[in-house]
mmCIF file of C-alpha atoms in Angstrom:
data_model
loop_
_atom_site.group_PDB
_atom_site.id
_atom_site.type_symbol
_atom_site.label_atom_id
_atom_site.label_comp_id
_atom_site.label_asym_id
_atom_site.label_seq_id
_atom_site.Cartn_x
_atom_site.Cartn_y
_atom_site.Cartn_z
ATOM 1 C CA GLY A 6 -30.633 63.131 -50.209
ATOM 2 C CA SER A 7 -30.637 61.998 -53.848
ATOM 3 C CA ASP A 8 -26.828 62.817 -54.151
ATOM 4 C CA THR A 9 -26.134 60.501 -51.377
ATOM 5 C CA ALA A 10 -28.131 57.708 -52.843
ATOM 6 C CA ALA A 11 -26.557 58.038 -56.163
ATOM 7 C CA ALA A 12 -23.135 58.067 -54.671
ATOM 8 C CA ALA A 13 -23.930 54.897 -52.613
ATOM 9 C CA ALA A 14 -25.207 53.256 -55.757
ATOM 10 C CA ALA A 15 -22.031 53.992 -57.486
ATOM 11 C CA ALA A 16 -19.905 52.661 -54.621
ATOM 12 C CA ALA A 17 -22.041 49.582 -54.603
ATOM 13 C CA ALA A 18 -21.665 49.124 -58.403
ATOM 14 C CA THR A 19 -17.849 49.028 -57.972
ATOM 15 C CA THR A 20 -18.024 46.057 -55.730
ATOM 16 C CA ALA A 21 -21.180 44.117 -56.683
ATOM 17 C CA GLU A 22 -21.049 41.696 -59.511
ATOM 18 C CA PRO A 23 -23.919 42.336 -61.955
ATOM 19 C CA SER A 24 -26.378 39.460 -62.374
ATOM 20 C CA GLU A 25 -25.716 39.206 -66.128
ATOM 21 C CA ALA A 26 -23.095 40.527 -68.522
ATOM 22 C CA PRO A 27 -23.509 44.186 -69.071
ATOM 23 C CA THR A 28 -23.809 45.843 -72.435
ATOM 24 C CA ASN A 29 -20.317 46.456 -74.003
ATOM 25 C CA PHE A 30 -20.791 50.156 -74.811
ATOM 26 C CA TRP A 31 -17.323 50.454 -76.207
ATOM 27 C CA SER A 32 -18.049 47.706 -78.874
ATOM 28 C CA LYS A 33 -21.312 49.604 -79.729
ATOM 29 C CA LEU A 34 -19.356 52.753 -80.194
ATOM 30 C CA GLN A 35 -16.765 51.111 -82.579
ATOM 31 C CA MET A 36 -19.654 49.948 -84.734
ATOM 32 C CA ALA A 37 -21.789 53.137 -84.471
ATOM 33 C CA GLY A 38 -21.146 54.501 -87.870
ATOM 34 C CA ALA A 39 -23.117 57.732 -88.341
ATOM 35 C CA GLN A 40 -24.230 57.468 -84.668
ATOM 36 C CA GLU A 41 -20.535 57.691 -83.358
ATOM 37 C CA GLY A 42 -20.696 61.284 -82.246
ATOM 38 C CA ALA A 43 -23.926 60.806 -80.150
ATOM 39 C CA LEU A 44 -22.761 57.506 -78.597
ATOM 40 C CA ARG A 45 -19.255 58.914 -77.750
ATOM 41 C CA LEU A 46 -20.977 61.899 -75.990
ATOM 42 C CA GLU A 47 -23.241 59.594 -73.984
ATOM 43 C CA LEU A 48 -20.302 57.402 -72.930
ATOM 44 C CA ALA A 49 -18.333 60.448 -71.784
ATOM 45 C CA THR A 50 -21.192 61.861 -70.035
ATOM 46 C CA GLN A 51 -22.042 58.776 -68.122
ATOM 47 C CA LEU A 52 -18.401 58.336 -67.146
ATOM 48 C CA ALA A 53 -18.474 61.818 -65.820
ATOM 49 C CA LEU A 54 -21.591 61.027 -63.730
ATOM 50 C CA TYR A 55 -20.066 57.891 -62.459
ATOM 51 C CA GLU A 56 -16.790 59.470 -61.396
ATOM 52 C CA LEU A 57 -18.495 62.449 -59.756
ATOM 53 C CA ASP A 58 -20.508 59.956 -57.733
ATOM 54 C CA LEU A 59 -17.262 58.366 -56.555
ATOM 55 C CA LEU A 60 -15.832 61.747 -55.711
ATOM 56 C CA ARG A 61 -18.953 62.603 -53.497
ATOM 57 C CA LEU A 62 -18.151 59.794 -51.205
ATOM 58 C CA VAL A 63 -14.823 61.333 -50.253
ATOM 59 C CA ARG A 64 -14.762 62.968 -46.811
ATOM 60 C CA ALA A 65 -12.475 65.619 -45.527
ATOM 61 C CA SER A 66 -10.918 63.309 -42.976
ATOM 62 C CA GLU A 67 -9.646 61.127 -45.786
ATOM 63 C CA LEU A 68 -7.505 63.980 -46.981
ATOM 64 C CA GLN A 69 -6.106 65.049 -43.611
ATOM 65 C CA GLY A 70 -2.884 63.985 -42.182
ATOM 66 C CA LEU A 71 -1.989 61.984 -45.367
ATOM 67 C CA ALA A 72 -4.493 59.347 -44.472
ATOM 68 C CA PHE A 73 -4.418 58.288 -48.158
ATOM 69 C CA ALA A 74 -0.758 57.401 -47.739
ATOM 70 C CA ALA A 75 -0.890 55.664 -44.402
ATOM 71 C CA LYS A 76 -0.339 51.911 -43.981
ATOM 72 C CA ASP A 77 -4.017 51.671 -43.093
ATOM 73 C CA LYS A 78 -5.210 53.912 -45.954
ATOM 74 C CA GLY A 79 -7.719 51.273 -46.986
ATOM 75 C CA GLU A 80 -9.559 52.043 -43.727
ATOM 76 C CA ARG A 81 -8.773 55.646 -43.268
ATOM 77 C CA ALA A 82 -9.184 56.724 -46.858
ATOM 78 C CA ALA A 83 -11.325 54.079 -48.410
ATOM 79 C CA HIS A 84 -13.113 56.237 -50.889
ATOM 80 C CA VAL A 85 -9.923 57.973 -52.051
ATOM 81 C CA MET A 86 -8.527 54.553 -52.636
ATOM 82 C CA ALA A 87 -11.614 53.571 -54.562
ATOM 83 C CA ILE A 88 -11.081 56.465 -56.787
ATOM 84 C CA CYS A 89 -7.473 55.542 -57.311
ATOM 85 C CA GLN A 90 -8.177 51.900 -58.147
ATOM 86 C CA HIS A 91 -10.925 53.059 -60.666
ATOM 87 C CA PHE A 92 -8.383 55.309 -62.310
ATOM 88 C CA ASN A 93 -5.928 52.579 -62.784
ATOM 89 C CA LYS A 94 -8.596 50.156 -64.017
ATOM 90 C CA MET A 95 -9.835 52.622 -66.592
ATOM 91 C CA SER A 96 -6.289 53.373 -67.920
ATOM 92 C CA ARG A 97 -5.557 49.701 -68.245
ATOM 93 C CA TRP A 98 -8.825 49.300 -70.057
ATOM 94 C CA VAL A 99 -8.007 51.876 -72.579
ATOM 95 C CA CYS A 100 -4.770 50.129 -73.276
ATOM 96 C CA ASN A 101 -6.353 46.780 -73.593
ATOM 97 C CA GLU A 102 -9.095 48.079 -75.950
ATOM 98 C CA ILE A 103 -6.274 49.256 -78.337
ATOM 99 C CA ILE A 104 -3.766 46.382 -78.323
ATOM 100 C CA ASN A 105 -6.414 43.513 -78.299
ATOM 101 C CA LYS A 106 -7.453 44.408 -81.878
ATOM 102 C CA PRO A 107 -6.113 41.979 -84.461
ATOM 103 C CA THR A 108 -5.516 44.309 -87.254
ATOM 104 C CA MET A 109 -3.679 47.634 -87.631
ATOM 105 C CA LYS A 110 -6.864 49.303 -89.004
ATOM 106 C CA ASP A 111 -8.863 48.298 -85.876
ATOM 107 C CA ARG A 112 -6.073 49.554 -83.554
ATOM 108 C CA VAL A 113 -5.924 52.841 -85.273
ATOM 109 C CA ARG A 114 -9.675 53.176 -85.038
ATOM 110 C CA SER A 115 -9.710 52.467 -81.371
ATOM 111 C CA LEU A 116 -6.761 54.973 -80.772
ATOM 112 C CA ARG A 117 -8.741 57.570 -82.609
ATOM 113 C CA LEU A 118 -11.942 56.975 -80.724
ATOM 114 C CA PHE A 119 -10.065 57.203 -77.337
ATOM 115 C CA ILE A 120 -8.518 60.541 -78.260
ATOM 116 C CA SER A 121 -11.924 61.839 -79.194
ATOM 117 C CA LEU A 122 -13.348 60.479 -75.891
ATOM 118 C CA ALA A 123 -10.760 62.338 -74.016
ATOM 119 C CA ARG A 124 -11.672 65.549 -75.786
ATOM 120 C CA GLU A 125 -15.292 65.015 -74.826
ATOM 121 C CA CYS A 126 -14.185 64.558 -71.233
ATOM 122 C CA VAL A 127 -12.411 67.905 -71.275
ATOM 123 C CA ASP A 128 -15.447 69.520 -72.789
ATOM 124 C CA LEU A 129 -17.535 68.068 -69.992
ATOM 125 C CA ARG A 130 -14.950 69.276 -67.456
ATOM 126 C CA ASN A 131 -14.152 65.705 -66.465
ATOM 127 C CA PHE A 132 -10.518 66.145 -66.024
ATOM 128 C CA ASN A 133 -10.176 62.846 -64.219
ATOM 129 C CA GLY A 134 -11.534 60.861 -67.207
ATOM 130 C CA ALA A 135 -9.416 62.854 -69.678
ATOM 131 C CA MET A 136 -6.202 62.031 -67.466
ATOM 132 C CA GLU A 137 -7.177 58.384 -67.451
ATOM 133 C CA VAL A 138 -7.080 58.281 -71.252
ATOM 134 C CA VAL A 139 -3.996 60.411 -71.602
ATOM 135 C CA ALA A 140 -2.168 58.250 -68.951
ATOM 136 C CA ALA A 141 -2.998 55.075 -71.009
ATOM 137 C CA LEU A 142 -1.922 56.652 -74.428
ATOM 138 C CA ASN A 143 1.295 57.775 -72.846
ATOM 139 C CA SER A 144 2.148 54.309 -71.296
ATOM 140 C CA ALA A 145 4.830 52.216 -72.821
ATOM 141 C CA ALA A 146 2.375 49.603 -74.149
ATOM 142 C CA ILE A 147 0.721 52.236 -76.357
ATOM 143 C CA TYR A 148 3.255 54.900 -76.985
ATOM 144 C CA ARG A 149 5.658 52.311 -78.480
ATOM 145 C CA LEU A 150 3.258 51.424 -81.266
ATOM 146 C CA LYS A 151 5.027 53.562 -83.764
ATOM 147 C CA ARG A 152 3.361 52.334 -86.958
ATOM 148 C CA THR A 153 -0.124 52.611 -85.329
ATOM 149 C CA TRP A 154 0.549 56.264 -84.403
ATOM 150 C CA GLU A 155 1.736 56.921 -87.951
ATOM 151 C CA GLN A 156 -1.521 55.778 -89.355
ATOM 152 C CA LEU A 157 -3.577 58.187 -87.106
ATOM 153 C CA PRO A 158 -5.372 60.975 -88.984
ATOM 154 C CA ARG A 159 -3.635 64.418 -88.581
ATOM 155 C CA VAL A 160 -6.798 65.934 -86.770
ATOM 156 C CA SER A 161 -6.370 63.239 -84.122
ATOM 157 C CA LEU A 162 -2.692 63.841 -83.695
ATOM 158 C CA ARG A 163 -3.457 67.493 -83.256
ATOM 159 C CA ASP A 164 -6.144 66.725 -80.696
ATOM 160 C CA PHE A 165 -3.773 64.425 -78.819
ATOM 161 C CA LYS A 166 -0.950 67.102 -78.735
ATOM 162 C CA GLU A 167 -3.597 69.592 -77.179
ATOM 163 C CA LEU A 168 -4.467 67.002 -74.576
ATOM 164 C CA ASP A 169 -0.867 66.433 -73.892
ATOM 165 C CA GLU A 170 -0.242 70.125 -73.470
ATOM 166 C CA LEU A 171 -3.307 70.308 -70.960
ATOM 167 C CA VAL A 172 -1.850 67.559 -68.594
ATOM 168 C CA LYS A 173 1.856 68.220 -69.052
ATOM 169 C CA PRO A 174 3.799 68.755 -65.735
ATOM 170 C CA GLU A 175 5.521 71.883 -66.614
ATOM 171 C CA ARG A 176 5.324 74.828 -64.036
ATOM 172 C CA SER A 177 3.583 72.543 -61.560
ATOM 173 C CA HIS A 178 0.926 71.414 -64.014
ATOM 174 C CA ALA A 179 -0.056 75.047 -64.628
ATOM 175 C CA ALA A 180 -2.271 74.217 -67.644
ATOM 176 C CA LEU A 181 -4.356 71.584 -65.752
ATOM 177 C CA ARG A 182 -4.606 73.756 -62.599
ATOM 178 C CA GLY A 183 -5.816 76.707 -64.800
ATOM 179 C CA ALA A 184 -8.484 74.498 -66.401
ATOM 180 C CA MET A 185 -9.733 73.109 -63.137
ATOM 181 C CA ARG A 186 -9.852 76.623 -61.608
ATOM 182 C CA SER A 187 -11.909 77.868 -64.556
ATOM 183 C CA ALA A 188 -14.330 75.043 -63.865
ATOM 184 C CA LYS A 189 -15.259 76.252 -60.403
ATOM 185 C CA GLY A 190 -18.885 76.995 -60.144
ATOM 186 C CA TYR A 191 -19.651 74.458 -62.802
ATOM 187 C CA PRO A 192 -20.317 70.684 -62.691
ATOM 188 C CA ALA A 193 -16.820 69.231 -62.892
ATOM 189 C CA VAL A 194 -14.712 66.235 -61.965
ATOM 190 C CA PRO A 195 -11.261 67.238 -60.887
ATOM 191 C CA TYR A 196 -8.224 65.097 -61.196
ATOM 192 C CA LEU A 197 -7.754 64.205 -57.498
ATOM 193 C CA GLY A 198 -4.167 63.205 -57.864
ATOM 194 C CA LEU A 199 -3.187 66.818 -58.264
ATOM 195 C CA TYR A 200 -4.639 67.619 -54.786
ATOM 196 C CA LEU A 201 -3.046 64.467 -53.265
ATOM 197 C CA THR A 202 0.283 65.692 -54.499
ATOM 198 C CA ASP A 203 -0.227 69.148 -52.993
ATOM 199 C CA LEU A 204 -1.353 67.817 -49.637
ATOM 200 C CA THR A 205 1.751 65.538 -49.622
ATOM 201 C CA PHE A 206 4.112 68.340 -50.179
ATOM 202 C CA ILE A 207 2.342 70.637 -47.710
ATOM 203 C CA GLU A 208 2.505 67.999 -44.970
ATOM 204 C CA ASP A 209 6.115 66.993 -45.701
ATOM 205 C CA GLY A 210 7.392 70.484 -46.242
ATOM 206 C CA ASN A 211 5.864 72.281 -43.202
ATOM 207 C CA ARG A 212 6.146 71.589 -39.528
ATOM 208 C CA ASP A 213 3.052 71.170 -37.342
ATOM 209 C CA PHE A 214 4.432 73.468 -34.745
ATOM 210 C CA VAL A 215 6.614 76.544 -34.968
ATOM 211 C CA ARG A 216 8.296 78.832 -32.432
ATOM 212 C CA ASP A 217 7.179 82.572 -32.180
ATOM 213 C CA GLU A 218 9.365 85.608 -31.402
ATOM 214 C CA ASP A 219 9.430 84.650 -27.729
ATOM 215 C CA GLY A 220 10.592 81.204 -28.416
ATOM 216 C CA GLU A 221 7.183 79.699 -27.463
ATOM 217 C CA GLU A 222 6.017 76.652 -29.553
ATOM 218 C CA CYS A 223 2.682 77.256 -31.274
ATOM 219 C CA ILE A 224 0.524 75.624 -33.883
ATOM 220 C CA ASN A 225 1.612 76.322 -37.460
ATOM 221 C CA PHE A 226 -1.675 78.097 -38.607
ATOM 222 C CA THR A 227 -0.209 78.797 -41.974
ATOM 223 C CA LYS A 228 0.123 75.039 -42.706
ATOM 224 C CA CYS A 229 -3.401 74.529 -41.494
ATOM 225 C CA GLN A 230 -4.602 77.193 -43.844
ATOM 226 C CA MET A 231 -2.807 75.547 -46.825
ATOM 227 C CA VAL A 232 -4.242 72.092 -46.006
ATOM 228 C CA GLY A 233 -7.722 73.512 -45.513
ATOM 229 C CA LYS A 234 -7.617 75.424 -48.815
ATOM 230 C CA ALA A 235 -6.666 72.270 -50.772
ATOM 231 C CA ILE A 236 -9.354 70.136 -49.050
ATOM 232 C CA ARG A 237 -12.003 72.841 -49.434
ATOM 233 C CA GLU A 238 -11.383 72.891 -53.194
ATOM 234 C CA VAL A 239 -11.839 69.187 -53.499
ATOM 235 C CA LEU A 240 -15.174 69.403 -51.570
ATOM 236 C CA GLN A 241 -16.407 72.283 -53.658
ATOM 237 C CA PHE A 242 -16.515 69.964 -56.652
ATOM 238 C CA GLN A 243 -18.890 67.756 -54.877
ATOM 239 C CA LYS A 244 -21.689 70.361 -54.706
ATOM 240 C CA ARG A 245 -22.404 70.764 -58.375
ATOM 241 C CA ASN A 246 -24.629 68.310 -60.394
ATOM 242 C CA PHE A 247 -24.517 67.523 -64.110
ATOM 243 C CA SER A 248 -27.832 67.992 -65.810
ATOM 244 C CA ALA A 249 -27.797 64.451 -67.377
ATOM 245 C CA THR A 250 -29.373 61.446 -65.761
ATOM 246 C CA PRO A 251 -27.376 58.465 -64.607
ATOM 247 C CA ASN A 252 -27.850 55.260 -66.531
ATOM 248 C CA LEU A 253 -27.528 52.176 -64.394
ATOM 249 C CA GLU A 254 -26.380 50.061 -67.393
ATOM 250 C CA TYR A 255 -23.328 52.303 -67.869
ATOM 251 C CA GLN A 256 -22.542 52.150 -64.178
ATOM 252 C CA GLU A 257 -22.655 48.402 -64.382
ATOM 253 C CA TYR A 258 -20.377 48.523 -67.413
ATOM 254 C CA PHE A 259 -17.803 50.695 -65.830
ATOM 255 C CA ALA A 260 -17.837 48.593 -62.630
ATOM 256 C CA SER A 261 -17.458 45.333 -64.542
ATOM 257 C CA LEU A 262 -14.347 46.169 -66.492
ATOM 258 C CA GLN A 263 -11.419 43.748 -65.693
ATOM 259 C CA PRO A 264 -8.554 44.694 -67.883
ATOM 260 C CA PRO A 265 -5.261 42.671 -67.874
ATOM 261 C CA ALA A 266 -2.261 43.565 -65.704
ATOM 262 C CA ASP A 267 0.544 45.675 -67.006
ATOM 263 C CA ALA A 268 2.680 42.704 -67.778
ATOM 264 C CA GLN A 269 0.031 41.249 -70.043
ATOM 265 C CA LEU A 270 -0.623 44.565 -71.705
ATOM 266 C CA PHE A 271 3.038 45.110 -72.584
ATOM 267 C CA SER A 272 3.484 41.595 -73.846
ATOM 268 C CA GLN A 273 0.405 41.940 -76.169
ATOM 269 C CA SER A 274 1.914 45.273 -77.335
ATOM 270 C CA LEU A 275 4.991 43.430 -78.527
ATOM 271 C CA VAL A 276 2.794 40.901 -80.354
ATOM 272 C CA CYS A 277 1.049 43.815 -82.165
ATOM 273 C CA GLU A 278 4.407 45.458 -83.122
ATOM 274 C CA PRO A 279 7.486 43.356 -82.439
ATOM 275 C CA ARG A 280 10.546 45.140 -81.013
ATOM 276 C CA SER A 281 12.400 45.161 -84.312
ATOM 277 C CA ASP A 282 13.195 48.874 -84.390
ATOM 278 C CA PRO A 283 15.424 50.731 -81.940
ATOM 279 C CA PRO A 284 13.510 52.008 -78.873
ATOM 280 C CA LEU A 285 11.871 55.440 -79.122
ATOM 281 C CA PRO A 286 13.978 58.237 -77.668
ATOM 282 C CA SER A 287 13.027 59.507 -74.257
ATOM 283 C CA THR A 288 11.030 62.734 -74.150
ATOM 284 C CA PRO A 289 10.907 65.680 -71.654
ATOM 285 C CA TRP A 290 7.563 64.232 -70.431
ATOM 286 C CA ARG A 291 7.909 62.878 -66.865
ATOM 287 C CA GLY A 292 5.488 61.673 -64.473
ATOM 288 C CA VAL A 293 5.978 61.457 -60.663
ATOM 289 C CA ALA A 294 6.904 57.908 -59.470
ATOM 290 C CA ARG A 295 5.584 54.498 -60.355
ATOM 291 C CA GLY A 296 4.198 51.984 -57.908
ATOM 292 C CA GLY A 297 3.273 54.305 -54.989
ATOM 293 C CA ASP A 298 0.272 55.206 -52.939
ATOM 294 C CA SER A 299 -1.347 57.984 -54.964
ATOM 295 C CA MET A 300 -2.812 58.599 -58.346
ATOM 296 C CA PRO A 301 -0.624 58.499 -61.401
ATOM 297 C CA PHE A 302 0.490 61.122 -63.888
ATOM 298 C CA PRO A 303 1.356 59.847 -67.363
ATOM 299 C CA SER A 304 4.948 59.487 -68.309
ATOM 300 C CA ARG A 305 5.287 58.881 -71.940
ATOM 301 C CA GLY A 306 6.781 55.625 -72.949
ATOM 302 C CA ARG A 307 8.629 55.194 -69.722
ATOM 303 C CA ALA A 308 6.763 52.260 -68.187
ATOM 304 C CA ASP A 309 8.482 49.446 -66.463
ATOM 305 C CA SER A 310 8.626 46.758 -69.184
ATOM 306 C CA THR A 311 9.568 44.000 -66.753
ATOM 307 C CA GLY A 312 5.939 43.466 -66.060
ATOM 308 C CA LYS A 313 5.895 44.313 -62.399
ATOM 309 C CA ASP A 314 2.415 45.573 -61.404
ATOM 310 C CA ALA A 315 1.196 47.662 -58.513
ATOM 311 C CA LYS A 316 -1.164 45.919 -56.179
ATOM 312 C CA ASP A 317 -4.950 46.709 -56.382
ATOM 313 C CA ASP A 318 -4.802 48.762 -53.248
ATOM 314 C CA LYS A 319 -2.074 50.904 -54.500
ATOM 315 C CA VAL A 320 -2.316 53.619 -57.156
ATOM 316 C CA GLY A 321 0.408 53.785 -59.751
ATOM 317 C CA GLY A 322 -0.301 50.664 -61.731
ATOM 318 C CA ARG A 323 -0.122 53.064 -64.680
ATOM 319 C CA PRO A 324 3.372 54.077 -65.827
ATOM 320 C CA GLY A 325 4.695 57.215 -64.088
ATOM 321 C CA SER A 326 2.432 57.470 -61.148
ATOM 322 C CA PHE A 327 3.541 59.470 -58.118
ATOM 323 C CA SER A 328 3.768 58.267 -54.514
ATOM 324 C CA ARG A 329 4.714 59.227 -51.028
ATOM 325 C CA LYS A 330 6.786 56.803 -49.011
ATOM 326 C CA ALA A 331 5.956 56.031 -45.468
ATOM 327 C CA SER A 332 9.191 57.697 -44.170
ATOM 328 C CA GLY A 333 7.975 61.140 -44.997
ATOM 329 C CA LYS A 334 11.541 62.236 -45.889
ATOM 330 C CA PRO A 335 12.035 64.729 -48.736
ATOM 331 C CA GLN A 336 11.830 63.190 -52.128
ATOM 332 C CA MET A 337 13.229 64.027 -55.532
ATOM 333 C CA LEU A 338 12.698 62.735 -59.015
ATOM 334 C CA LYS A 339 15.251 60.418 -60.512
ATOM 335 C CA GLY A 340 14.265 58.982 -63.906
ATOM 336 C CA ASN A 341 10.729 57.632 -63.330
ATOM 337 C CA SER A 342 10.807 57.009 -59.531
ATOM 338 C CA PHE A 343 10.849 58.706 -56.246
ATOM 339 C CA VAL A 344 14.164 58.626 -54.396
ATOM 340 C CA LEU A 345 14.063 59.288 -50.617
ATOM 341 C CA LEU A 346 16.552 61.886 -49.450
ATOM 342 C CA SER A 347 18.033 62.725 -46.008
ATOM 343 C CA PRO A 348 17.491 66.310 -45.095
ATOM 344 C CA GLY A 349 21.300 66.993 -45.584
ATOM 345 C CA ARG A 350 21.187 65.371 -49.071
ATOM 346 C CA SER A 351 18.211 67.585 -49.913
ATOM 347 C CA LYS A 352 20.021 70.762 -48.880
ATOM 348 C CA LYS A 353 23.009 69.620 -50.873
ATOM 349 C CA ILE A 354 20.950 69.272 -54.073
ATOM 350 C CA GLN A 355 19.533 72.736 -53.473
ATOM 351 C CA LYS A 356 23.025 74.199 -53.112
ATOM 352 C CA GLU A 357 24.245 72.419 -56.234
ATOM 353 C CA SER A 358 21.280 73.769 -58.148
ATOM 354 C CA LEU A 359 21.982 77.296 -56.952
ATOM 355 C CA LYS A 360 25.736 76.901 -57.849
ATOM 356 C CA GLU A 361 24.907 75.814 -61.332
ATOM 357 C CA SER A 362 22.508 78.729 -61.743
ATOM 358 C CA SER A 363 25.274 81.043 -60.600
ATOM 359 C CA VAL A 364 27.835 79.633 -63.033
ATOM 360 C CA LYS A 365 25.388 80.096 -65.845
ATOM 361 C CA GLN A 366 24.796 83.811 -64.871
ATOM 362 C CA ILE A 367 28.549 84.388 -64.696
ATOM 363 C CA THR A 368 29.058 82.767 -68.063
ATOM 364 C CA LEU A 369 26.303 84.993 -69.545
ATOM 365 C CA LYS A 370 27.840 88.115 -68.137
ATOM 366 C CA GLU A 371 31.324 87.217 -69.545
ATOM 367 C CA GLU A 372 29.820 86.653 -72.975
ATOM 368 C CA ASP A 373 28.065 90.018 -72.811
ATOM 369 C CA GLU A 374 31.298 91.708 -71.886
ATOM 370 C CA THR A 375 33.113 89.991 -74.680
ATOM 371 C CA ALA A 376 30.426 91.067 -77.242
ATOM 372 C CA ARG A 377 30.612 94.707 -75.879
ATOM 373 C CA LEU A 378 34.344 94.847 -76.149
ATOM 374 C CA HIS A 379 34.163 93.394 -79.581
ATOM 375 C CA SER A 380 31.628 95.945 -80.859
ATOM 376 C CA SER A 381 33.642 98.813 -79.366
ATOM 377 C CA THR A 382 36.743 97.812 -81.408
ATOM 378 C CA MET A 383 34.834 97.744 -84.666
#
């Protein structure tokens, strides 16, 4: 049907080189003047259409059995990998369009426009596009630009804080999950990385077979139901259409973007604002691991400044991306990377956590008892 044709056109646009240089719609937006709002909305709308077409190409088989994390993921989950590559490309493009500006005024303007673009993405329920921008703004190359951020209008800072609240990882990304749940039944582009994470933990944390009361080995249908629920939610987003009409010029523009690698972006960031001040303190913001095989979550100002880049067929070129290693062992967060754990080590960490919690409870009880005795003697 028309959806399949549109999706095929989007896939072709990601690989085919346009015959002539496409229109630079971002430059047009920067010089829009009074037309800024209309052009920004059009750019966000076309990005949503483009990314929804990419999502429509994903098949259920690409999400089963962790095909997207396998060694041959390029064959088994080609369309998932295409979305991941697009995500990283767009995030690098955002970084580049800020730090390649020669003056502070231009950088502040670009930063303000990208925050506004991310807000438009949220309003259009394009959570993938919003995450692409937030991931870029939370990267080391951009977040370290202290003087640039200081010149940002208060309304833009407020908008960025709201975006940050939406995608923050607290309570298993509860805010983002809630927003995506509320979008069901409407045209929307989900952040696929969230589902890839869920599927990874479902697969790694549950056995394929379990024993019943009689000791007979049988299929773990509970695990099958959890996997099916996650995949079904992704496929549901493929069924709704935006009312806008795709513009081929915009599709060619998005496909033609070729931003620099992470090392170049960070080097240019140092040119914009040399490292004369002490580094910014770390924040509670954490992503899930850099340089892995899945889509990234932003991790504010915690990028690898050594300039090591993820390969094009891997996701996580952006700082703070998450991954699943091939071993399938339990994993934990340590700093900004995944650390593989043996089952014994995993249980030890759980015991230490429970022990620490118990110590805190005992301490609180002792404090309450002391306060009670003190009040009774007064």
